[in-house]
Amino acid sequence: MTNVTLNPQQPKTAEMAQRMDEVKGRSLWADARTRFLRNKAAMVSLVVLVLVAGFAFFGHALSPWDNETIDWDVLGNVKEMGKPSLANGHFFGFDDSGRDLYNRVVQGTRISLMVGVVGALIAVFVGTTYGAVAGFIGGRVDNAMMRFVDIAMSIPYMFVLILLLVVFGRSIGMLFVGIGLTAWLDMSRIVRGQTLSIKNKEFIEAAVATGVPWFTIIRRHVVPNLLGVVVVYATLLVPQMILTESFISFLGLGVQEPLTSWGALISEGTSTMGYGTLWQLFFPLGFFVISIFAFFFIGDGLRDALDPKDR
Amino acid sequence: MKDVTAPILRVDDIKVWFDVKMPGSWPWTKPRKLKAVDGVSFELNPGETLGIVGESGCGKSTLARAVMQMAPVEAGNVVWLGDELVGLDTGQMRKHRKEMQMIFQDPLASLNPRMTIGQIVAEPLKTHHPNLSGAEMKDRVRDVLDTVGILPNLVNRYPHEFSGGQCQRIGIARALVVDPKLIICDEPVSALDVSIQAQVINLLMKLQEETGVALIFIAHDLSVVKHISDRVMVLYLGNVMEIAPSAGLYANPMHPYTEALISAVPIPDPKLEAAKEVMLLDQDLPSPLNPPSGCVFRTRCPIAEPRCAETKPTLAHKGDDHQVACHLR
C-alpha cells in the first residue's frame, strides 16, 4: 500500500514522525493512578492501612511479651496493676485474663484483616466468574443463574450464618463458608450488569466482526473493562467482611479462644467496661474504627479515580 | 470501477427475524417475530460502492450484520466469492472474516478504551496472521496508520486521546490492515462534524481507488450517499423499494418513497431551500412487528391503490439497471 496523502504537508510530517520517537500514551489506568494519588484522604488512609498491616504482621516483634502467657500476679487485680504502661512493656495493658493486650490486639488484627481480605477475594473471584458468565452467555442461562441469585439473596443471611455456626460448630473455617455463601451475590449482580453493558459496546462487535475467538474477546476486551468496578467493589467489600466477622464474634459465635479478632476483643472489652478497665475496649476499638475508615476512604478514592463520570 | 466481473457478494432474498417477547407475557407464549429484514436481494461487484439509505429502524444495520453473519438469518443466502456463508460455524466463518471488515457509527465506542491504538489496529492481524513476527506486525500497523493519516508514532496512545475524526480513521485502519475485499461502513460519518465527514469520506474513496476494495456504505444522509456510491439501495421497513445507479436515482427517483426522501434533502442555499417543495409523508413508520399487508409502504403512500394492499410488489427492472418495487411505476 502506498502513502495516501490527504494534504501536501503530510509526507513531510510522516517522515518527521518516523524520525521522532514513539509518543507514549497515557492509559486509563495511568490516569486513574494520578487521580488516586491526588486524593489526600485516600492517600492518608493508604498509609494508615499499611501501618495497621505492618502492626498485624510485625507488631509482636516490638513487644517482649507474647499473647498466651498469663500473668498470675495481675489476674485478680487487672484494674490496678494491668494498666497500659511503656515502662514494663505491656503497651496496651492486660486483658481480663491477665494476658498482654498488645499482643492480643496484634493477633486479633491479623485474623480480622485475614478474614476481610480472604473473604473479599473469595467473593470477588466467585462473584466475578459467575456474573461474567451469566452476562456474557445471556438468554436463558443468564435468567436461570440470576434467579438463583435472587432466591439466595432473599434468605436472611445473618440467620443462616448463625444457624451454620450453631449447628456445625464455631470455627474460622465455618465462618468463611458462611460469609462466603452470601458475599459473592452482590458482586455477581454488579459484574453481570457491567458485562451486559460492555457486551453491547461497538468494540466487542468489532472484535466479533473480525473473527476474534470468544474467549479472547472475554480476556482482551471484557475483563480489562470490568476490572475497575471489581477493584472498587472489592475494596469496599473488605471492611464489610470485617464488620460481619466482628459482629458474629461480638455475639460470641465467631472466632473462638485462644484465637481472637477485633470483634471478640471488643466484646470482651465491653463486658468489662463496668470495672473501669476501659483500655480493654478502646485499643481494639480504635484499630477497628481506624481500619474500617481507611478501607472506606480508599474504596471511595478508587471509585473516584476509576470512574470519574460517577462522582 | 465498473468492470464486468463476477460479483463478489450476492445476497439472495435474505430474511432476518428477531423474536420479541411481549412485556408481561408468559414464558411459554410464543414470541412474536420482528421482521427487521424481509427478503432483500442484491449483488455487489468488486471495487463497487453500494449505498444503503432509509430512515431509522428500516433494517439498514441489521442487513449489514446479516451479511457479516452477526444477526440471526431466518432464510435466504449470502454468497461470498462463491461460498455460501449462512449456516457456517464460527471457525469456517473466520476465514471469510479476513476479507470482509466493518466500520462502525460511534468512532470512540468502537475502540476498546483499555488498548493502545497500535494494539487495536493489530488485532485483526493477530487473529488472521498469527505467524507474523512482532516487528512485521508493527511495521504493517504503522503503514496502515500512515495511510489513513494518523502519525505512526502515536501507536502507543489510547483512543480517548484522539478526536472523533481521528478515531474513525483508526477504525478504518483496523478494517484495512488485513487487506479486505469488502468493507461494510455502518453509518461511519453520522457521528462526525460536517467538515470531518468530508475528510473521512474522501479518505474512503481514495482508499477504494488504490486498493479496489468494495464498500457497502450505510447512511441516512442522502447527499453523503450520493457522493460516494456507485449504486444506491433504498430500504423501507426491511424491504427494498428501489435500487439504481446513484446518478439515475437522484435524477429520476421512481418509487414514491424515494421521491419523498430526496425531496426532504436540505439544499445549502436558503432561497432555494425556502422555495423547495417537500413531499411530507403522513403518519409514522409502521411497526415491523405488524407490517402492512401487500406493499409495506402503502399506508403512507400518496398514490396507493386498493391492489397495493393485496399483493406485494416485486423489484422490476425499469431499464438502466434501475429496479423499483411498485405496482404503479
XYZ file of C-alpha atoms in Angstrom:
640
model
C 0.000 0.000 0.000
C 1.425 3.368 -0.914
C 1.120 6.541 1.015
C -2.210 8.255 0.702
C -1.707 11.905 1.225
C -4.577 13.977 2.382
C -2.769 17.248 2.160
C 0.512 18.329 0.665
C 2.250 18.751 4.005
C 1.705 15.240 5.066
C 4.612 13.353 3.558
C 6.934 15.714 5.359
C 5.140 15.201 8.652
C 5.166 11.476 8.153
C 8.893 11.466 7.506
C 9.429 13.607 10.517
C 7.287 11.284 12.564
C 9.426 8.354 11.544
C 12.463 10.062 12.939
C 10.643 11.072 16.048
C 10.389 8.652 18.917
C 7.123 6.947 19.596
C 4.934 9.036 21.822
C 3.963 7.313 24.996
C 0.240 7.289 25.557
C -1.473 7.723 28.853
C -3.690 4.759 29.559
C -6.886 4.999 31.536
C -5.061 3.132 34.311
C -2.332 5.757 34.392
C -4.974 8.484 34.509
C -6.722 6.727 37.356
C -3.457 6.345 39.255
C -2.769 10.074 39.010
C -6.270 10.850 40.216
C -5.920 8.412 43.082
C -2.541 9.769 44.127
C -4.034 13.254 44.193
C -6.803 12.167 46.572
C -5.485 13.165 50.004
C -7.991 11.250 52.122
C -7.292 8.067 50.179
C -3.534 8.506 50.385
C -3.619 9.121 54.143
C -5.863 6.086 54.509
C -3.466 4.027 52.460
C -0.589 4.981 54.760
C -2.733 4.217 57.815
C -3.678 0.856 56.387
C -0.086 -0.034 55.595
C 0.786 0.844 59.198
C -2.062 -1.315 60.516
C -0.979 -4.201 58.296
C 2.608 -3.732 59.454
C 1.350 -3.778 63.027
C -0.514 -7.010 62.373
C 2.469 -8.815 60.878
C 5.466 -7.397 62.716
C 3.879 -5.891 65.855
C 4.775 -8.829 68.072
C 8.465 -8.202 67.461
C 8.239 -4.899 69.326
C 6.925 -6.439 72.494
C 8.908 -8.544 74.990
C 5.755 -10.496 75.840
C 3.601 -12.980 73.966
C -0.133 -13.390 73.650
C -0.651 -16.509 75.728
C 1.277 -16.196 78.965
C -0.994 -15.363 81.836
C 0.490 -13.087 84.464
C -0.985 -14.638 87.605
C 0.013 -11.637 89.753
C -2.133 -9.343 87.675
C -5.039 -11.704 87.230
C -7.113 -10.773 90.260
C -6.341 -7.095 90.100
C -6.344 -6.040 86.475
C -7.830 -2.633 87.212
C -4.925 -1.549 89.412
C -1.960 -3.478 88.018
C -2.985 -4.115 84.379
C -2.906 -0.531 83.132
C -1.121 0.267 79.868
C 2.464 1.178 80.545
C 5.513 1.766 78.387
C 7.808 1.008 81.277
C 7.012 -2.681 81.712
C 6.480 -3.399 78.026
C 2.718 -4.004 78.312
C 1.921 -1.127 75.926
C -1.825 -1.748 75.905
C -2.048 -3.172 79.413
C -3.570 -6.558 80.237
C -6.797 -8.196 79.193
C -9.215 -9.599 81.726
C -7.459 -12.963 81.828
C -4.082 -11.416 82.591
C -2.632 -11.716 79.109
C -0.711 -8.952 77.335
C -3.347 -6.954 75.442
C -0.856 -5.538 72.912
C -0.098 -8.989 71.608
C -3.763 -9.935 71.730
C -4.600 -6.925 69.541
C -1.789 -7.842 67.122
C -3.279 -11.324 66.871
C -6.838 -10.002 66.521
C -5.802 -7.526 63.828
C -4.101 -10.259 61.873
C -7.144 -12.506 61.983
C -9.636 -9.742 61.227
C -7.611 -8.489 58.247
C -7.214 -12.044 57.005
C -10.920 -12.740 57.274
C -11.652 -9.458 55.457
C -9.157 -9.883 52.648
C -9.598 -13.609 52.082
C -13.388 -13.318 52.326
C -13.419 -10.461 49.844
C -11.093 -12.333 47.484
C -13.334 -15.397 47.520
C -16.399 -13.240 46.957
C -14.698 -11.361 44.123
C -13.458 -14.494 42.439
C -16.712 -16.422 42.637
C -18.927 -13.400 42.007
C -16.927 -12.149 39.034
C -16.805 -15.517 37.343
C -20.479 -16.188 37.950
C -21.623 -12.731 36.883
C -19.370 -12.564 33.828
C -20.521 -15.958 32.604
C -24.195 -15.104 33.154
C -23.838 -11.730 31.461
C -21.793 -12.958 28.532
C -23.855 -16.022 27.709
C -27.132 -14.212 28.307
C -30.557 -15.514 27.446
C -31.983 -18.456 29.334
C -28.757 -19.337 31.147
C -28.478 -15.783 32.418
C -32.096 -15.886 33.515
C -31.684 -19.104 35.471
C -28.406 -18.025 37.057
C -29.713 -14.668 38.173
C -32.990 -16.066 39.534
C -30.866 -18.353 41.697
C -29.010 -15.289 42.974
C -32.334 -13.566 43.683
C -33.522 -16.522 45.715
C -30.248 -16.770 47.617
C -30.417 -13.065 48.371
C -33.925 -13.269 49.737
C -32.746 -15.566 52.541
C -31.764 -13.543 55.634
C -28.069 -14.325 55.620
C -27.314 -13.432 59.241
C -29.852 -16.040 60.267
C -28.232 -18.661 58.031
C -24.769 -17.725 59.247
C -25.754 -18.022 62.917
C -27.513 -21.322 62.269
C -24.473 -22.693 60.442
C -22.182 -21.734 63.294
C -24.507 -23.224 65.884
C -25.134 -26.463 64.005
C -21.661 -27.173 62.610
C -19.632 -25.730 65.418
C -17.833 -22.444 65.747
C -14.657 -22.219 63.754
C -12.944 -19.816 61.396
C -13.459 -22.270 58.572
C -17.202 -22.321 59.137
C -17.174 -18.542 59.351
C -15.534 -18.353 55.920
C -18.078 -20.747 54.471
C -20.953 -18.783 55.994
C -19.734 -15.389 54.865
C -18.592 -16.745 51.519
C -22.031 -18.228 50.827
C -23.616 -14.821 50.645
C -20.922 -12.248 49.925
C -20.481 -13.105 46.256
C -24.136 -12.477 45.410
C -23.875 -8.691 45.186
C -20.639 -8.974 43.288
C -22.148 -11.309 40.707
C -25.035 -8.895 40.104
C -22.738 -5.941 39.645
C -20.406 -7.826 37.333
C -23.284 -9.259 35.314
C -24.763 -5.802 34.731
C -21.383 -4.439 33.742
C -20.742 -7.364 31.404
C -24.106 -6.848 29.735
C -23.324 -3.219 29.004
C -19.797 -3.993 27.796
C -21.065 -6.847 25.638
C -23.188 -4.444 23.619
C -20.396 -1.950 23.030
C -19.284 -1.493 19.462
C -15.705 -2.545 20.125
C -16.949 -6.009 21.067
C -18.941 -6.080 17.862
C -15.823 -5.009 16.000
C -13.910 -7.900 17.538
C -16.694 -10.332 16.616
C -16.768 -8.968 13.067
C -13.024 -9.514 12.805
C -13.445 -13.108 13.933
C -11.670 -12.937 17.277
C -12.437 -16.147 19.223
C -14.884 -15.606 22.050
C -12.555 -16.469 24.943
C -10.037 -14.000 23.574
C -12.807 -11.428 23.469
C -13.561 -12.044 27.143
C -9.895 -11.909 28.084
C -8.872 -8.982 25.926
C -11.980 -6.834 25.828
C -14.432 -7.712 28.592
C -12.255 -8.372 31.636
C -9.994 -5.292 31.413
C -13.081 -3.115 31.205
C -14.662 -4.900 34.172
C -11.608 -4.595 36.356
C -12.244 -1.048 37.554
C -15.631 -1.884 39.023
C -14.355 -5.119 40.524
C -11.414 -3.421 42.225
C -13.621 -0.719 43.713
C -16.205 -3.162 44.944
C -13.547 -5.474 46.356
C -12.013 -2.715 48.474
C -15.449 -1.823 49.784
C -16.144 -5.482 50.437
C -13.159 -5.929 52.772
C -14.493 -3.656 55.556
C -17.918 -5.199 55.069
C -16.428 -8.639 55.674
C -14.565 -7.364 58.740
C -17.768 -5.827 60.070
C -19.691 -9.054 59.575
C -16.987 -11.124 61.211
C -16.740 -8.692 64.110
C -20.466 -8.720 64.608
C -20.546 -12.509 64.676
C -17.556 -12.602 67.021
C -19.142 -9.927 69.185
C -22.128 -12.220 69.559
C -19.680 -14.899 70.672
C -20.293 -17.121 67.664
C -17.293 -16.290 65.546
C -13.618 -16.654 66.320
C -13.072 -18.730 69.447
C -10.409 -18.712 72.150
C -7.448 -18.932 72.096
C -7.752 -17.168 68.714
C -9.217 -13.737 68.730
C -10.337 -10.947 66.430
C -11.317 -7.312 66.711
C -14.926 -8.253 67.299
C -14.032 -10.757 70.029
C -11.685 -8.281 71.721
C -14.277 -5.522 71.595
C -16.811 -7.930 73.007
C -14.507 -8.721 75.938
C -13.788 -5.032 76.362
C -17.455 -4.113 76.634
C -18.151 -6.868 79.138
C -15.522 -5.436 81.496
C -16.387 -1.798 80.843
C -18.152 -1.550 84.198
C -14.980 -2.443 86.150
C -13.152 0.621 84.833
C -10.722 -1.229 82.562
C -11.616 0.893 79.566
C -8.323 0.309 77.731
C -9.530 -3.237 77.057
C -12.289 -1.722 74.922
C -10.587 1.299 73.412
C -7.431 -0.288 71.978
C -9.170 -2.894 69.793
C -11.989 -0.465 69.037
C -9.512 2.194 67.919
C -7.811 -0.167 65.485
C -11.167 -1.394 64.260
C -12.594 2.068 63.588
C -9.429 3.445 62.011
C -9.047 0.475 59.679
C -12.687 0.457 58.610
C -12.491 4.183 57.878
C -9.275 3.695 55.934
C -10.802 0.930 53.820
C -13.853 3.003 53.001
C -11.807 6.087 52.111
C -9.573 4.015 49.842
C -12.621 2.453 48.216
C -14.124 5.883 47.642
C -10.836 7.163 46.298
C -10.580 4.240 43.905
C -14.118 4.758 42.727
C -13.482 8.423 42.064
C -10.245 7.574 40.302
C -11.517 4.715 38.174
C -14.885 6.147 37.272
C -14.619 9.928 37.017
C -18.083 10.158 35.481
C -19.702 8.714 38.581
C -18.772 11.497 41.010
C -14.509 0.653 -11.433
C -17.430 -0.966 -13.137
C -15.629 -3.730 -14.915
C -17.788 -6.663 -15.847
C -16.617 -9.360 -13.468
C -18.470 -11.755 -11.274
C -19.991 -10.137 -8.221
C -18.019 -10.755 -5.024
C -21.143 -10.747 -2.901
C -24.592 -11.972 -3.719
C -27.356 -11.602 -1.186
C -30.381 -13.657 -2.062
C -33.783 -12.982 -0.521
C -32.321 -12.662 2.963
C -34.650 -12.515 5.936
C -33.706 -11.556 9.481
C -36.406 -12.015 12.060
C -35.978 -11.334 15.720
C -38.022 -12.981 18.444
C -39.705 -10.333 20.539
C -41.280 -11.178 23.865
C -44.246 -9.025 24.644
C -43.875 -7.383 28.044
C -45.937 -9.221 30.640
C -46.306 -12.348 28.540
C -45.851 -15.824 29.963
C -42.531 -17.573 29.435
C -44.214 -20.248 27.343
C -46.137 -17.972 24.997
C -44.657 -17.877 21.540
C -42.570 -14.747 20.940
C -43.659 -12.536 18.080
C -41.488 -12.146 15.034
C -39.973 -8.775 14.297
C -39.183 -8.733 10.615
C -36.148 -6.473 10.584
C -35.082 -7.505 7.099
C -37.712 -9.206 4.990
C -36.439 -10.525 1.724
C -33.617 -8.351 0.440
C -31.532 -9.302 -2.581
C -28.631 -7.514 -4.157
C -25.272 -8.078 -5.751
C -22.018 -6.301 -5.204
C -19.241 -6.116 -7.781
C -15.564 -5.860 -6.892
C -14.499 -2.303 -6.217
C -18.058 -1.045 -6.242
C -19.748 1.099 -3.624
C -23.321 0.293 -2.752
C -25.085 2.932 -0.702
C -27.929 1.847 1.545
C -30.357 4.521 2.697
C -33.544 4.543 4.671
C -34.979 6.032 7.819
C -34.179 4.843 11.337
C -35.334 1.329 12.031
C -35.686 0.265 8.416
C -33.150 -2.535 8.759
C -30.017 -0.977 7.288
C -27.700 -2.027 10.086
C -29.384 -5.396 10.518
C -28.846 -6.088 6.834
C -25.155 -5.285 7.227
C -24.895 -7.574 10.232
C -26.728 -10.313 8.393
C -24.159 -10.133 5.610
C -21.423 -10.467 8.243
C -23.317 -13.385 9.840
C -23.702 -11.417 13.049
C -27.508 -11.421 13.005
C -29.753 -14.484 13.009
C -30.569 -15.167 9.364
C -34.005 -16.756 9.115
C -33.912 -17.551 5.420
C -32.039 -16.689 2.285
C -28.465 -16.936 1.090
C -25.351 -14.863 1.336
C -22.816 -15.944 -1.258
C -19.355 -14.517 -0.782
C -16.857 -15.229 -3.587
C -18.814 -18.345 -4.462
C -19.069 -19.642 -0.884
C -22.327 -19.846 0.985
C -21.997 -18.078 4.343
C -25.330 -18.756 6.020
C -25.010 -21.675 8.424
C -21.210 -21.719 8.631
C -19.802 -22.286 12.116
C -17.535 -19.677 13.678
C -14.353 -21.484 12.656
C -15.329 -21.747 8.994
C -16.596 -18.184 9.032
C -13.302 -16.857 10.420
C -11.573 -17.484 7.069
C -14.026 -15.187 5.364
C -13.999 -12.523 8.047
C -10.497 -11.639 6.983
C -11.872 -10.466 3.662
C -14.843 -8.521 4.959
C -14.329 -5.868 7.577
C -16.572 -3.348 9.208
C -16.506 0.309 10.274
C -18.865 1.496 12.950
C -21.004 4.504 13.715
C -19.594 5.683 17.043
C -15.878 6.155 16.450
C -14.854 6.199 20.110
C -17.139 3.384 21.264
C -15.799 1.095 18.554
C -12.295 1.234 20.050
C -11.502 -0.591 23.290
C -10.599 2.172 25.787
C -8.072 -0.065 27.554
C -5.962 -0.797 24.471
C -3.487 1.411 22.628
C -4.367 2.207 19.052
C -1.414 0.081 17.972
C -2.921 -2.933 19.715
C -6.354 -2.114 18.328
C -5.173 -1.928 14.739
C -3.040 -5.052 15.209
C -5.935 -7.148 16.479
C -7.214 -8.346 13.062
C -3.599 -9.116 12.102
C -3.111 -11.172 15.257
C -6.327 -13.023 14.539
C -5.724 -13.798 10.893
C -1.938 -13.813 10.614
C -0.784 -15.240 13.932
C 2.580 -16.196 12.415
C 3.702 -12.653 11.778
C 6.590 -11.556 13.944
C 6.172 -8.620 16.302
C 8.311 -6.365 14.130
C 6.436 -7.227 10.938
C 3.164 -6.584 12.665
C 4.372 -3.264 13.962
C 5.560 -2.229 10.505
C 2.243 -3.156 8.984
C 0.318 -1.232 11.663
C 2.471 1.847 11.161
C 1.996 1.604 7.392
C -1.746 1.445 7.687
C -1.913 4.266 10.218
C 0.152 6.368 7.869
C -2.245 5.503 5.039
C -5.256 6.778 6.934
C -3.468 9.915 8.038
C -2.585 9.134 11.644
C 1.025 9.779 12.603
C 2.549 6.312 13.146
C 4.498 7.439 16.183
C 1.215 7.703 18.075
C 0.762 3.916 18.227
C 1.099 3.887 21.987
C -1.668 6.395 22.549
C -5.100 5.448 23.788
C -8.387 6.122 21.956
C -9.535 8.808 24.389
C -6.535 10.892 23.383
C -7.901 11.311 19.855
C -10.730 13.309 18.298
C -13.803 11.693 16.764
C -12.474 12.032 13.226
C -9.127 10.559 14.205
C -10.857 7.683 15.990
C -12.823 6.943 12.822
C -9.550 6.917 10.849
C -8.181 4.421 13.366
C -11.324 2.335 12.856
C -10.694 2.451 9.119
C -7.068 1.456 9.678
C -8.236 -1.551 11.690
C -10.522 -2.592 8.836
C -7.802 -2.050 6.256
C -4.926 -3.810 7.960
C -5.812 -7.289 6.624
C -6.385 -6.099 3.019
C -10.104 -6.900 2.893
C -12.103 -7.145 -0.320
C -15.180 -5.587 1.242
C -15.645 -3.009 3.978
C -19.100 -2.521 5.396
C -19.452 1.019 6.691
C -22.325 1.280 9.157
C -23.137 4.990 9.254
C -19.442 5.829 9.515
C -19.894 9.576 9.369
C -23.181 10.324 11.102
C -21.449 10.953 14.453
C -18.935 13.382 12.946
C -18.910 17.101 12.125
C -19.652 18.002 8.536
C -16.080 19.068 7.775
C -14.729 15.856 9.285
C -17.365 13.870 7.398
C -15.927 15.129 4.137
C -12.395 14.148 5.170
C -13.423 10.649 6.167
C -15.463 10.117 3.010
C -12.702 11.386 0.774
C -10.301 9.099 2.599
C -12.584 6.130 1.985
C -12.907 6.980 -1.714
C -9.176 7.404 -2.069
C -8.512 4.089 -0.356
C -11.036 2.434 -2.609
C -9.307 3.806 -5.671
C -5.966 2.454 -4.503
C -6.911 -0.918 -3.114
C -10.002 -1.719 -5.143
C -11.951 -2.617 -2.023
C -15.717 -2.789 -2.360
C -17.808 -0.757 0.050
C -21.272 -1.118 1.445
C -21.999 2.337 2.723
C -24.925 2.743 5.075
C -26.139 6.224 5.883
C -29.240 8.242 6.314
C -27.678 11.326 4.798
C -28.658 11.177 1.137
C -26.139 13.724 -0.099
C -23.295 11.776 1.507
C -24.500 8.575 -0.103
C -24.833 10.269 -3.483
C -21.243 11.494 -3.237
C -19.681 8.121 -2.514
C -21.935 5.479 -4.071
C -21.981 3.863 -7.489
C -25.383 2.370 -6.808
C -27.925 3.166 -4.122
C -30.436 0.883 -2.461
C -33.454 2.384 -0.703
C -34.807 0.353 2.189
C -38.148 0.744 3.888
C -39.316 -1.486 6.737
C -36.891 -4.230 5.793
C -37.872 -4.234 2.120
C -36.054 -2.885 -0.893
C -38.007 -0.059 -2.529
C -35.589 0.866 -5.260
C -32.083 0.042 -6.436
C -30.467 2.198 -9.075
C -27.186 3.730 -10.131
C -26.588 6.756 -7.985
C -26.999 9.357 -10.739
C -30.183 7.770 -12.065
C -31.763 7.501 -8.645
C -31.240 11.107 -7.721
C -32.170 12.487 -11.135
C -35.116 10.245 -11.672
C -36.489 8.661 -8.494
C -39.243 6.241 -9.450
C -40.595 4.988 -6.149
C -42.827 7.440 -4.257
C -40.825 6.751 -1.087
C -37.572 7.662 -2.805
C -39.212 10.802 -4.135
C -40.216 11.782 -0.625
C -36.734 11.055 0.729
C -34.994 13.063 -1.950
C -37.391 15.977 -1.656
C -36.505 16.170 2.040
C -32.776 16.640 1.449
C -31.920 20.162 2.536
C -30.329 22.386 -0.103
C -27.480 24.514 1.208
C -28.982 27.690 -0.217
C -31.643 29.477 1.861
C -33.563 30.830 -1.143
C -33.776 27.543 -2.973
C -34.489 25.753 0.271
C -37.430 28.039 1.035
C -38.844 27.653 -2.456
C -38.432 23.893 -2.481
C -41.461 21.734 -2.066
C -41.016 18.943 0.465
C -43.165 15.922 -0.002
C -44.283 15.153 3.535
C -45.473 11.678 4.372
C -48.383 11.101 6.736
C -48.065 9.016 9.845
C -45.079 7.297 11.332
C -43.173 4.249 10.256
C -45.469 1.253 10.916
C -44.223 -1.269 13.463
C -42.085 -4.015 11.918
C -43.866 -6.354 14.350
C -47.011 -5.808 12.394
C -46.146 -4.658 8.890
C -48.939 -3.626 6.484
C -50.226 -6.227 4.063
C -49.177 -6.058 0.440
C -46.805 -3.191 -0.210
C -45.291 -2.162 3.138
C -45.244 1.480 2.068
C -48.928 1.714 1.123
C -50.061 3.183 4.477
C -48.034 6.313 3.817
C -48.022 6.304 0.040
C -49.658 9.298 -1.644
C -50.624 7.244 -4.706
C -51.685 3.986 -3.106
C -54.459 1.990 -4.723
C -56.545 -0.926 -3.400
C -54.362 -3.500 -5.160
C -51.327 -2.290 -3.170
C -52.900 -3.834 -0.071
C -53.375 -7.160 -1.779
C -50.105 -8.162 -3.400
C -46.602 -7.260 -2.509
C -44.824 -5.606 -5.445
C -41.581 -7.248 -6.542
C -38.493 -5.469 -7.788
C -38.934 -4.869 -11.510
C -36.337 -3.675 -13.995
C -37.097 -0.281 -15.463
C -34.064 -0.101 -17.682
C -30.600 1.221 -16.976
C -30.072 -1.104 -14.036
C -32.913 0.724 -12.302
C -35.134 -1.557 -10.225
C -38.297 -0.453 -8.462
C -40.768 -2.279 -6.248
C -44.040 -0.510 -7.024
C -47.210 -1.581 -8.822
C -47.812 1.859 -10.219
C -44.459 2.966 -11.551
